[in-house]
PDB file of C-alpha atoms in Angstrom:
ATOM      1  CA  MET A   1      -0.201  33.181  31.665  1.00  0.00           C
ATOM      2  CA  LYS A   2      -3.035  30.763  31.173  1.00  0.00           C
ATOM      3  CA  ARG A   3      -2.375  27.063  31.443  1.00  0.00           C
ATOM      4  CA  ARG A   4      -3.602  25.190  28.386  1.00  0.00           C
ATOM      5  CA  LEU A   5      -3.284  21.459  27.818  1.00  0.00           C
ATOM      6  CA  ILE A   6      -3.382  19.268  24.731  1.00  0.00           C
ATOM      7  CA  VAL A   7      -3.951  15.583  25.524  1.00  0.00           C
ATOM      8  CA  THR A   8      -2.783  13.474  22.588  1.00  0.00           C
ATOM      9  CA  ALA A   9      -2.993   9.746  21.885  1.00  0.00           C
ATOM     10  CA  ASP A  10      -0.045   8.510  19.831  1.00  0.00           C
ATOM     11  CA  ASP A  11      -0.087   5.476  17.500  1.00  0.00           C
ATOM     12  CA  PHE A  12      -3.654   6.112  16.311  1.00  0.00           C
ATOM     13  CA  GLY A  13      -4.410   3.494  13.656  1.00  0.00           C
ATOM     14  CA  ALA A  14      -1.896   0.923  14.910  1.00  0.00           C
ATOM     15  CA  SER A  15      -4.583  -1.430  16.236  1.00  0.00           C
ATOM     16  CA  LEU A  16      -8.316  -1.707  16.658  1.00  0.00           C
ATOM     17  CA  ALA A  17      -7.889  -1.612  20.442  1.00  0.00           C
ATOM     18  CA  ILE A  18      -6.065   1.727  20.208  1.00  0.00           C
ATOM     19  CA  ASN A  19      -8.703   3.175  17.889  1.00  0.00           C
ATOM     20  CA  GLU A  20     -11.488   2.110  20.249  1.00  0.00           C
ATOM     21  CA  ALA A  21      -9.687   3.722  23.166  1.00  0.00           C
ATOM     22  CA  VAL A  22      -9.107   6.982  21.279  1.00  0.00           C
ATOM     23  CA  GLU A  23     -12.783   7.268  20.407  1.00  0.00           C
ATOM     24  CA  ARG A  24     -13.946   6.518  23.933  1.00  0.00           C
ATOM     25  CA  ALA A  25     -11.348   8.772  25.597  1.00  0.00           C
ATOM     26  CA  HIS A  26     -12.370  11.665  23.355  1.00  0.00           C
ATOM     27  CA  ARG A  27     -16.114  11.200  23.731  1.00  0.00           C
ATOM     28  CA  GLU A  28     -16.128  10.480  27.465  1.00  0.00           C
ATOM     29  CA  GLY A  29     -12.812  11.758  28.765  1.00  0.00           C
ATOM     30  CA  ILE A  30     -10.128  14.399  28.385  1.00  0.00           C
ATOM     31  CA  LEU A  31      -8.504  13.350  25.092  1.00  0.00           C
ATOM     32  CA  THR A  32      -8.367  16.284  22.677  1.00  0.00           C
ATOM     33  CA  ALA A  33      -6.062  15.000  19.916  1.00  0.00           C
ATOM     34  CA  ALA A  34      -4.573  11.927  18.264  1.00  0.00           C
ATOM     35  CA  SER A  35      -1.550  11.314  16.042  1.00  0.00           C
ATOM     36  CA  LEU A  36      -2.309   9.057  13.074  1.00  0.00           C
ATOM     37  CA  MET A  37       0.086   6.447  11.699  1.00  0.00           C
ATOM     38  CA  VAL A  38      -1.041   6.552   8.077  1.00  0.00           C
ATOM     39  CA  GLY A  39       0.726   3.329   7.095  1.00  0.00           C
ATOM     40  CA  ALA A  40      -0.622   1.258   9.977  1.00  0.00           C
ATOM     41  CA  ASP A  41      -3.025  -1.654   9.641  1.00  0.00           C
ATOM     42  CA  TYR A  42      -6.013   0.158  11.129  1.00  0.00           C
ATOM     43  CA  ALA A  43      -5.446   3.646   9.737  1.00  0.00           C
ATOM     44  CA  ARG A  44      -8.580   3.437   7.600  1.00  0.00           C
ATOM     45  CA  ASP A  45     -10.671   2.467  10.622  1.00  0.00           C
ATOM     46  CA  ALA A  46      -9.164   5.402  12.531  1.00  0.00           C
ATOM     47  CA  VAL A  47     -10.118   7.841   9.764  1.00  0.00           C
ATOM     48  CA  GLN A  48     -13.691   6.537   9.697  1.00  0.00           C
ATOM     49  CA  ARG A  49     -13.962   7.081  13.440  1.00  0.00           C
ATOM     50  CA  VAL A  50     -12.641  10.645  13.167  1.00  0.00           C
ATOM     51  CA  LYS A  51     -15.470  11.467  10.790  1.00  0.00           C
ATOM     52  CA  ARG A  52     -17.765  10.866  13.766  1.00  0.00           C
ATOM     53  CA  MET A  53     -15.544  13.055  15.977  1.00  0.00           C
ATOM     54  CA  PRO A  54     -15.041  16.307  14.032  1.00  0.00           C
ATOM     55  CA  ASN A  55     -13.563  18.130  17.029  1.00  0.00           C
ATOM     56  CA  LEU A  56     -10.743  15.648  17.616  1.00  0.00           C
ATOM     57  CA  GLY A  57      -7.482  17.283  16.531  1.00  0.00           C
ATOM     58  CA  VAL A  58      -5.786  14.724  14.291  1.00  0.00           C
ATOM     59  CA  GLY A  59      -2.146  15.026  13.327  1.00  0.00           C
ATOM     60  CA  LEU A  60       0.403  13.014  11.386  1.00  0.00           C
ATOM     61  CA  HIS A  61       2.540  10.598  13.417  1.00  0.00           C
ATOM     62  CA  VAL A  62       5.514  10.305  11.054  1.00  0.00           C
ATOM     63  CA  ALA A  63       6.712   6.705  11.380  1.00  0.00           C
ATOM     64  CA  LEU A  64      10.290   5.902  10.377  1.00  0.00           C
ATOM     65  CA  THR A  65      11.101   3.384  13.128  1.00  0.00           C
ATOM     66  CA  ASN A  66       9.314   0.269  14.402  1.00  0.00           C
ATOM     67  CA  ALA A  67       6.715   0.528  11.654  1.00  0.00           C
ATOM     68  CA  ARG A  68       5.907  -0.301   8.057  1.00  0.00           C
ATOM     69  CA  PRO A  69       6.595   2.221   5.265  1.00  0.00           C
ATOM     70  CA  VAL A  70       3.878   3.777   3.156  1.00  0.00           C
ATOM     71  CA  LEU A  71       5.981   3.344   0.016  1.00  0.00           C
ATOM     72  CA  HIS A  72       6.713  -0.114  -1.356  1.00  0.00           C
ATOM     73  CA  PRO A  73       9.738  -1.530   0.511  1.00  0.00           C
ATOM     74  CA  GLU A  74      11.729  -1.689  -2.730  1.00  0.00           C
ATOM     75  CA  ARG A  75      11.515   2.096  -3.013  1.00  0.00           C
ATOM     76  CA  VAL A  76      12.957   2.550   0.487  1.00  0.00           C
ATOM     77  CA  ALA A  77      15.268  -0.466   0.550  1.00  0.00           C
ATOM     78  CA  ALA A  78      17.972   1.497   2.371  1.00  0.00           C
ATOM     79  CA  LEU A  79      15.565   2.223   5.234  1.00  0.00           C
ATOM     80  CA  VAL A  80      13.928  -1.161   5.875  1.00  0.00           C
ATOM     81  CA  ASP A  81      14.980  -4.607   7.056  1.00  0.00           C
ATOM     82  CA  ARG A  82      14.658  -7.887   5.179  1.00  0.00           C
ATOM     83  CA  ASN A  83      10.968  -8.034   6.113  1.00  0.00           C
ATOM     84  CA  GLY A  84      10.308  -4.606   4.637  1.00  0.00           C
ATOM     85  CA  ASN A  85       9.851  -2.865   7.991  1.00  0.00           C
ATOM     86  CA  PHE A  86      11.593   0.069   9.635  1.00  0.00           C
ATOM     87  CA  GLY A  87      13.803  -1.202  12.446  1.00  0.00           C
ATOM     88  CA  GLY A  88      14.111  -0.011  16.014  1.00  0.00           C
ATOM     89  CA  ALA A  89      17.846   0.685  16.181  1.00  0.00           C
ATOM     90  CA  LEU A  90      17.492   4.441  16.599  1.00  0.00           C
ATOM     91  CA  VAL A  91      21.179   5.330  16.950  1.00  0.00           C
ATOM     92  CA  ARG A  92      22.165   3.338  13.873  1.00  0.00           C
ATOM     93  CA  ALA A  93      19.304   4.834  11.886  1.00  0.00           C
ATOM     94  CA  GLY A  94      20.300   8.302  13.044  1.00  0.00           C
ATOM     95  CA  PHE A  95      23.832   7.967  11.702  1.00  0.00           C
ATOM     96  CA  ARG A  96      22.573   6.667   8.376  1.00  0.00           C
ATOM     97  CA  PHE A  97      19.993   9.465   8.067  1.00  0.00           C
ATOM     98  CA  TYR A  98      22.763  11.995   8.531  1.00  0.00           C
ATOM     99  CA  PHE A  99      25.634  10.581   6.501  1.00  0.00           C
ATOM    100  CA  SER A 100      24.155   8.627   3.578  1.00  0.00           C
ATOM    101  CA  PRO A 101      22.859  10.582   0.548  1.00  0.00           C
ATOM    102  CA  ARG A 102      20.967   7.492  -0.667  1.00  0.00           C
ATOM    103  CA  VAL A 103      19.263   7.099   2.697  1.00  0.00           C
ATOM    104  CA  ARG A 104      18.352  10.786   2.785  1.00  0.00           C
ATOM    105  CA  ARG A 105      16.735  10.614  -0.666  1.00  0.00           C
ATOM    106  CA  GLN A 106      14.618   7.653   0.357  1.00  0.00           C
ATOM    107  CA  LEU A 107      13.844   9.282   3.688  1.00  0.00           C
ATOM    108  CA  GLU A 108      12.518  12.371   1.913  1.00  0.00           C
ATOM    109  CA  ALA A 109      10.395  10.241  -0.422  1.00  0.00           C
ATOM    110  CA  GLU A 110       8.855   8.301   2.464  1.00  0.00           C
ATOM    111  CA  ILE A 111       8.122  11.407   4.535  1.00  0.00           C
ATOM    112  CA  LYS A 112       6.448  13.035   1.539  1.00  0.00           C
ATOM    113  CA  ALA A 113       4.416   9.880   0.926  1.00  0.00           C
ATOM    114  CA  GLN A 114       3.169   9.948   4.510  1.00  0.00           C
ATOM    115  CA  PHE A 115       2.081  13.574   4.183  1.00  0.00           C
ATOM    116  CA  GLU A 116       0.348  12.691   0.917  1.00  0.00           C
ATOM    117  CA  ALA A 117      -1.424   9.762   2.569  1.00  0.00           C
ATOM    118  CA  PHE A 118      -2.641  12.003   5.379  1.00  0.00           C
ATOM    119  CA  SER A 119      -3.807  14.616   2.865  1.00  0.00           C
ATOM    120  CA  ALA A 120      -5.749  11.926   0.996  1.00  0.00           C
ATOM    121  CA  THR A 121      -7.851  11.271   4.121  1.00  0.00           C
ATOM    122  CA  GLY A 122      -9.383  14.721   3.774  1.00  0.00           C
ATOM    123  CA  LEU A 123      -8.777  15.432   7.463  1.00  0.00           C
ATOM    124  CA  PRO A 124      -7.466  18.841   8.559  1.00  0.00           C
ATOM    125  CA  LEU A 125      -3.831  18.539   9.661  1.00  0.00           C
ATOM    126  CA  ASP A 126      -3.851  19.606  13.318  1.00  0.00           C
ATOM    127  CA  HIS A 127      -0.179  18.899  14.079  1.00  0.00           C
ATOM    128  CA  VAL A 128       2.845  16.738  13.267  1.00  0.00           C
ATOM    129  CA  ASP A 129       5.038  14.605  15.522  1.00  0.00           C
ATOM    130  CA  ALA A 130       6.937  11.350  15.038  1.00  0.00           C
ATOM    131  CA  HIS A 131       7.060   7.787  16.288  1.00  0.00           C
ATOM    132  CA  ASN A 132       9.817   7.428  18.913  1.00  0.00           C
ATOM    133  CA  HIS A 133      10.305  11.204  18.542  1.00  0.00           C
ATOM    134  CA  ILE A 134      12.654  10.589  15.615  1.00  0.00           C
ATOM    135  CA  HIS A 135      11.826  14.118  14.416  1.00  0.00           C
ATOM    136  CA  VAL A 136      14.416  15.442  16.871  1.00  0.00           C
ATOM    137  CA  HIS A 137      17.023  14.117  14.439  1.00  0.00           C
ATOM    138  CA  PRO A 138      18.319  17.145  12.473  1.00  0.00           C
ATOM    139  CA  THR A 139      17.880  15.527   9.045  1.00  0.00           C
ATOM    140  CA  VAL A 140      14.391  14.238   9.809  1.00  0.00           C
ATOM    141  CA  PHE A 141      13.365  17.528  11.412  1.00  0.00           C
ATOM    142  CA  SER A 142      14.537  19.626   8.457  1.00  0.00           C
ATOM    143  CA  THR A 143      12.858  17.307   5.973  1.00  0.00           C
ATOM    144  CA  ILE A 144       9.545  17.290   7.844  1.00  0.00           C
ATOM    145  CA  VAL A 145       9.506  21.079   8.143  1.00  0.00           C
ATOM    146  CA  ARG A 146      10.303  21.600   4.462  1.00  0.00           C
ATOM    147  CA  ILE A 147       7.777  19.060   3.193  1.00  0.00           C
ATOM    148  CA  GLY A 148       5.217  19.765   5.896  1.00  0.00           C
ATOM    149  CA  ARG A 149       4.892  23.402   4.922  1.00  0.00           C
ATOM    150  CA  GLU A 150       3.816  22.271   1.449  1.00  0.00           C
ATOM    151  CA  PHE A 151       0.959  20.357   3.087  1.00  0.00           C
ATOM    152  CA  GLY A 152      -0.155  23.102   5.454  1.00  0.00           C
ATOM    153  CA  MET A 153       1.633  21.979   8.605  1.00  0.00           C
ATOM    154  CA  ARG A 154       0.929  24.559  11.309  1.00  0.00           C
ATOM    155  CA  ALA A 155       2.117  22.885  14.518  1.00  0.00           C
ATOM    156  CA  MET A 156       4.756  20.417  15.687  1.00  0.00           C
ATOM    157  CA  ARG A 157       5.455  18.783  19.032  1.00  0.00           C
ATOM    158  CA  VAL A 158       8.789  19.684  20.628  1.00  0.00           C
ATOM    159  CA  PRO A 159       9.632  16.908  23.134  1.00  0.00           C
ATOM    160  CA  SER A 160      10.946  19.027  25.965  1.00  0.00           C
ATOM    161  CA  GLU A 161       9.799  17.900  29.415  1.00  0.00           C
ATOM    162  CA  PRO A 162      10.249  20.204  32.442  1.00  0.00           C
ATOM    163  CA  PHE A 163      13.434  18.850  33.964  1.00  0.00           C
ATOM    164  CA  ARG A 164      12.293  19.090  37.572  1.00  0.00           C
ATOM    165  CA  LEU A 165       9.667  16.405  36.994  1.00  0.00           C
ATOM    166  CA  SER A 166      11.887  13.473  36.029  1.00  0.00           C
ATOM    167  CA  TRP A 167      15.474  12.282  35.781  1.00  0.00           C
ATOM    168  CA  ILE A 168      14.980  11.514  32.080  1.00  0.00           C
ATOM    169  CA  ALA A 169      13.792  15.073  31.545  1.00  0.00           C
ATOM    170  CA  ALA A 170      16.825  16.369  33.430  1.00  0.00           C
ATOM    171  CA  SER A 171      19.253  14.347  31.307  1.00  0.00           C
ATOM    172  CA  ASN A 172      17.429  15.344  28.124  1.00  0.00           C
ATOM    173  CA  ALA A 173      17.667  18.985  29.147  1.00  0.00           C
ATOM    174  CA  VAL A 174      21.447  18.663  29.282  1.00  0.00           C
ATOM    175  CA  VAL A 175      21.902  16.551  26.155  1.00  0.00           C
ATOM    176  CA  MET A 176      19.086  17.853  23.956  1.00  0.00           C
ATOM    177  CA  GLY A 177      18.578  21.351  25.360  1.00  0.00           C
ATOM    178  CA  PRO A 178      20.622  23.220  22.733  1.00  0.00           C
ATOM    179  CA  TRP A 179      19.016  21.327  19.848  1.00  0.00           C
ATOM    180  CA  VAL A 180      15.515  21.796  21.276  1.00  0.00           C
ATOM    181  CA  SER A 181      16.184  25.545  21.397  1.00  0.00           C
ATOM    182  CA  ILE A 182      17.259  25.456  17.756  1.00  0.00           C
ATOM    183  CA  MET A 183      14.127  23.490  16.854  1.00  0.00           C
ATOM    184  CA  ARG A 184      11.939  26.110  18.523  1.00  0.00           C
ATOM    185  CA  ARG A 185      13.663  28.994  16.749  1.00  0.00           C
ATOM    186  CA  ARG A 186      13.421  27.305  13.356  1.00  0.00           C
ATOM    187  CA  LEU A 187       9.754  26.490  13.873  1.00  0.00           C
ATOM    188  CA  GLN A 188       9.081  30.062  14.928  1.00  0.00           C
ATOM    189  CA  ARG A 189      10.786  31.408  11.795  1.00  0.00           C
ATOM    190  CA  ALA A 190       8.746  28.991   9.697  1.00  0.00           C
ATOM    191  CA  GLY A 191       5.506  30.173  11.306  1.00  0.00           C
ATOM    192  CA  ILE A 192       4.854  26.771  12.885  1.00  0.00           C
ATOM    193  CA  ALA A 193       3.354  26.674  16.379  1.00  0.00           C
ATOM    194  CA  THR A 194       4.619  24.374  19.103  1.00  0.00           C
ATOM    195  CA  ASN A 195       4.109  23.461  22.734  1.00  0.00           C
ATOM    196  CA  ASP A 196       5.955  25.079  25.618  1.00  0.00           C
ATOM    197  CA  ALA A 197       6.295  21.786  27.503  1.00  0.00           C
ATOM    198  CA  VAL A 198       5.559  18.107  26.972  1.00  0.00           C
ATOM    199  CA  PHE A 199       4.718  15.348  29.438  1.00  0.00           C
ATOM    200  CA  GLY A 200       5.158  11.631  28.826  1.00  0.00           C
ATOM    201  CA  LEU A 201       8.877  11.244  28.099  1.00  0.00           C
ATOM    202  CA  ASN A 202       9.714   9.955  31.546  1.00  0.00           C
ATOM    203  CA  ASP A 203       6.585   7.853  31.876  1.00  0.00           C
ATOM    204  CA  THR A 204       5.906   6.579  28.365  1.00  0.00           C
ATOM    205  CA  GLY A 205       3.457   3.731  28.653  1.00  0.00           C
ATOM    206  CA  LYS A 206       2.865   4.413  32.354  1.00  0.00           C
ATOM    207  CA  MET A 207       0.633   7.484  32.334  1.00  0.00           C
ATOM    208  CA  ASP A 208      -1.841   6.203  34.879  1.00  0.00           C
ATOM    209  CA  GLU A 209      -4.257   8.242  36.980  1.00  0.00           C
ATOM    210  CA  GLN A 210      -1.785   9.047  39.747  1.00  0.00           C
ATOM    211  CA  ARG A 211       0.920  10.231  37.354  1.00  0.00           C
ATOM    212  CA  ILE A 212      -1.468  12.438  35.407  1.00  0.00           C
ATOM    213  CA  LEU A 213      -2.791  13.932  38.643  1.00  0.00           C
ATOM    214  CA  GLU A 214       0.784  14.789  39.664  1.00  0.00           C
ATOM    215  CA  ILE A 215       1.417  16.430  36.290  1.00  0.00           C
ATOM    216  CA  VAL A 216      -1.802  18.440  36.448  1.00  0.00           C
ATOM    217  CA  GLU A 217      -0.907  19.754  39.905  1.00  0.00           C
ATOM    218  CA  ARG A 218       2.540  20.909  38.746  1.00  0.00           C
ATOM    219  CA  MET A 219       1.809  22.016  35.202  1.00  0.00           C
ATOM    220  CA  PRO A 220       3.618  25.242  34.243  1.00  0.00           C
ATOM    221  CA  PRO A 221       2.009  28.250  32.559  1.00  0.00           C
ATOM    222  CA  GLY A 222       1.683  28.219  28.780  1.00  0.00           C
ATOM    223  CA  LEU A 223       0.764  25.460  26.340  1.00  0.00           C
ATOM    224  CA  SER A 224       1.588  21.927  27.453  1.00  0.00           C
ATOM    225  CA  GLU A 225       1.058  18.633  25.671  1.00  0.00           C
ATOM    226  CA  LEU A 226       0.526  15.360  27.472  1.00  0.00           C
ATOM    227  CA  TYR A 227       0.904  12.361  25.172  1.00  0.00           C
ATOM    228  CA  VAL A 228      -0.432   8.914  26.016  1.00  0.00           C
ATOM    229  CA  HIS A 229      -0.803   5.414  24.546  1.00  0.00           C
ATOM    230  CA  PRO A 230      -4.271   4.189  25.526  1.00  0.00           C
ATOM    231  CA  ALA A 231      -5.909   0.984  24.323  1.00  0.00           C
ATOM    232  CA  SER A 232      -8.979  -0.967  25.291  1.00  0.00           C
ATOM    233  CA  ARG A 233      -7.031  -4.242  25.279  1.00  0.00           C
ATOM    234  CA  ILE A 234      -3.449  -4.824  24.203  1.00  0.00           C
ATOM    235  CA  ALA A 235      -0.210  -6.316  25.452  1.00  0.00           C
ATOM    236  CA  GLY A 236       2.698  -4.093  26.428  1.00  0.00           C
ATOM    237  CA  TYR A 237       2.612  -0.764  28.254  1.00  0.00           C
ATOM    238  CA  ALA A 238      -0.141  -0.064  30.785  1.00  0.00           C
ATOM    239  CA  ARG A 239      -2.482   0.918  27.991  1.00  0.00           C
ATOM    240  CA  SER A 240      -5.764   0.009  29.694  1.00  0.00           C
ATOM    241  CA  GLU A 241      -4.622   1.944  32.776  1.00  0.00           C
ATOM    242  CA  GLU A 242      -3.883   4.944  30.566  1.00  0.00           C
ATOM    243  CA  LEU A 243      -7.400   4.724  29.120  1.00  0.00           C
ATOM    244  CA  ASP A 244      -8.829   4.571  32.651  1.00  0.00           C
ATOM    245  CA  ALA A 245      -6.819   7.691  33.539  1.00  0.00           C
ATOM    246  CA  LEU A 246      -8.220   9.596  30.568  1.00  0.00           C
ATOM    247  CA  LEU A 247     -11.737   8.673  31.694  1.00  0.00           C
ATOM    248  CA  SER A 248     -11.075   9.374  35.383  1.00  0.00           C
ATOM    249  CA  ALA A 249     -13.432  11.715  37.217  1.00  0.00           C
ATOM    250  CA  ARG A 250     -10.576  12.618  39.584  1.00  0.00           C
ATOM    251  CA  VAL A 251      -8.455  13.763  36.662  1.00  0.00           C
ATOM    252  CA  ARG A 252     -11.300  15.793  35.165  1.00  0.00           C
ATOM    253  CA  GLU A 253     -11.989  17.434  38.495  1.00  0.00           C
ATOM    254  CA  ALA A 254      -8.302  18.242  39.051  1.00  0.00           C
ATOM    255  CA  ILE A 255      -8.080  19.913  35.645  1.00  0.00           C
ATOM    256  CA  ALA A 256     -11.174  21.975  36.384  1.00  0.00           C
ATOM    257  CA  ARG A 257      -9.923  22.884  39.857  1.00  0.00           C
ATOM    258  CA  GLN A 258      -6.574  24.059  38.479  1.00  0.00           C
ATOM    259  CA  GLY A 259      -8.290  26.182  35.824  1.00  0.00           C
ATOM    260  CA  ILE A 260      -6.521  24.365  32.994  1.00  0.00           C
ATOM    261  CA  GLU A 261      -8.078  24.724  29.552  1.00  0.00           C
ATOM    262  CA  LEU A 262      -8.139  21.643  27.335  1.00  0.00           C
ATOM    263  CA  VAL A 263      -7.368  22.519  23.718  1.00  0.00           C
ATOM    264  CA  THR A 264      -5.946  21.281  20.423  1.00  0.00           C
ATOM    265  CA  TYR A 265      -3.115  22.820  18.415  1.00  0.00           C
ATOM    266  CA  SER A 266      -5.622  24.198  15.940  1.00  0.00           C
ATOM    267  CA  GLY A 267      -7.286  26.146  18.733  1.00  0.00           C
ATOM    268  CA  MET A 268     -10.493  24.290  19.473  1.00  0.00           C
ATOM    269  CA  ALA A 269     -11.247  24.214  23.167  1.00  0.00           C
ATOM    270  CA  PHE A 270     -13.256  22.012  25.491  1.00  0.00           C
ATOM    271  CA  GLU A 271     -15.873  23.631  27.656  1.00  0.00           C
ATOM    272  CA  ALA A 272     -15.137  23.908  31.360  1.00  0.00           C
ATOM    273  CA  LEU A 273     -14.962  20.390  32.690  1.00  0.00           C
ATOM    274  CA  PRO A 274     -17.746  19.171  34.956  1.00  0.00           C
ATOM    275  CA  SER A 275     -16.970  18.407  38.568  1.00  0.00           C
ATOM    276  CA  THR A 276     -19.269  15.370  38.740  1.00  0.00           C
ATOM    277  CA  SER A 277     -18.164  11.925  37.670  1.00  0.00           C
ATOM    278  CA  SER A 278     -21.371  11.291  35.754  1.00  0.00           C
ATOM    279  CA  ALA A 279     -21.066  14.287  33.456  1.00  0.00           C
ATOM    280  CA  ARG A 280     -19.322  14.022  30.105  1.00  0.00           C
ATOM    281  CA  SER A 281     -16.972  16.638  28.687  1.00  0.00           C
ATOM    282  CA  GLU A 282     -18.169  18.375  25.559  1.00  0.00           C
ATOM    283  CA  ILE A 283     -16.419  20.449  22.961  1.00  0.00           C
ATOM    284  CA  ALA A 284     -17.085  24.093  22.285  1.00  0.00           C
ATOM    285  CA  PRO A 285     -16.938  25.678  18.818  1.00  0.00           C
ATOM    286  CA  PRO A 286     -13.548  27.019  17.708  1.00  0.00           C
ATOM    287  CA  ARG A 287     -12.778  30.411  19.152  1.00  0.00           C
ATOM    288  CA  SER A 288     -11.865  33.274  16.893  1.00  0.00           C
ATOM    289  CA  GLY A 289      -8.356  34.663  17.159  1.00  0.00           C
TER     290      GLY A 289
END
């Protein structure tokens, strides 16, 4: 099997520094996709930048934790805190998503509003994933799939990291393995594409050059997705180091040497990467089939 790789920046639209990094990493580096937070402060700036980058695969980053809702807080009062924001208590939120009919109704309304907001941008929907991977929750997953199909969703990230690469991946394989298998089967039945493997769970916020080189050297056959959080300047995470890694000549050369094809979920592919540090990667037209 071929080895194909999607390189995705999460949290697109959350800050100007992130948007700047996404644009630079796509134009000059290996970034092929970005996941847009439609309710974030700089979502409009992100959309304007994408119009200058038509080959960037842009997906919806469904945000139901550590974010602001698209709907007015009064319409999702059961989901937000006193400041009108989604909280970060994932376990508590998970129980409420599952057991409370009122919460589920508001959850469905907010998810639909986020799909509608993405649709209003006029951008093609390359993929769907979720902030903090909350889409692994059965209620959230089912709701996204049902609503997403109405909006032309064709691909979704399944956060399943090869267990030999990290202790977090190994523990997730034990705890989440059965549910991940169910997710894959349901997506397949729904005609929604997904990745075979993901990279970034164990090293979220720490995907520097050395870690990406290690991943590239050990990448399995099939379609993999590597998700990152780059920024030109921002506190928290090693975001500037992640941007440097995406621009790294060593990383580009390793990808070329391993024969890995850089792609998006919608099928657009980068040309073979140059082996010189001065060359810039370019994007080829979409391939038929």
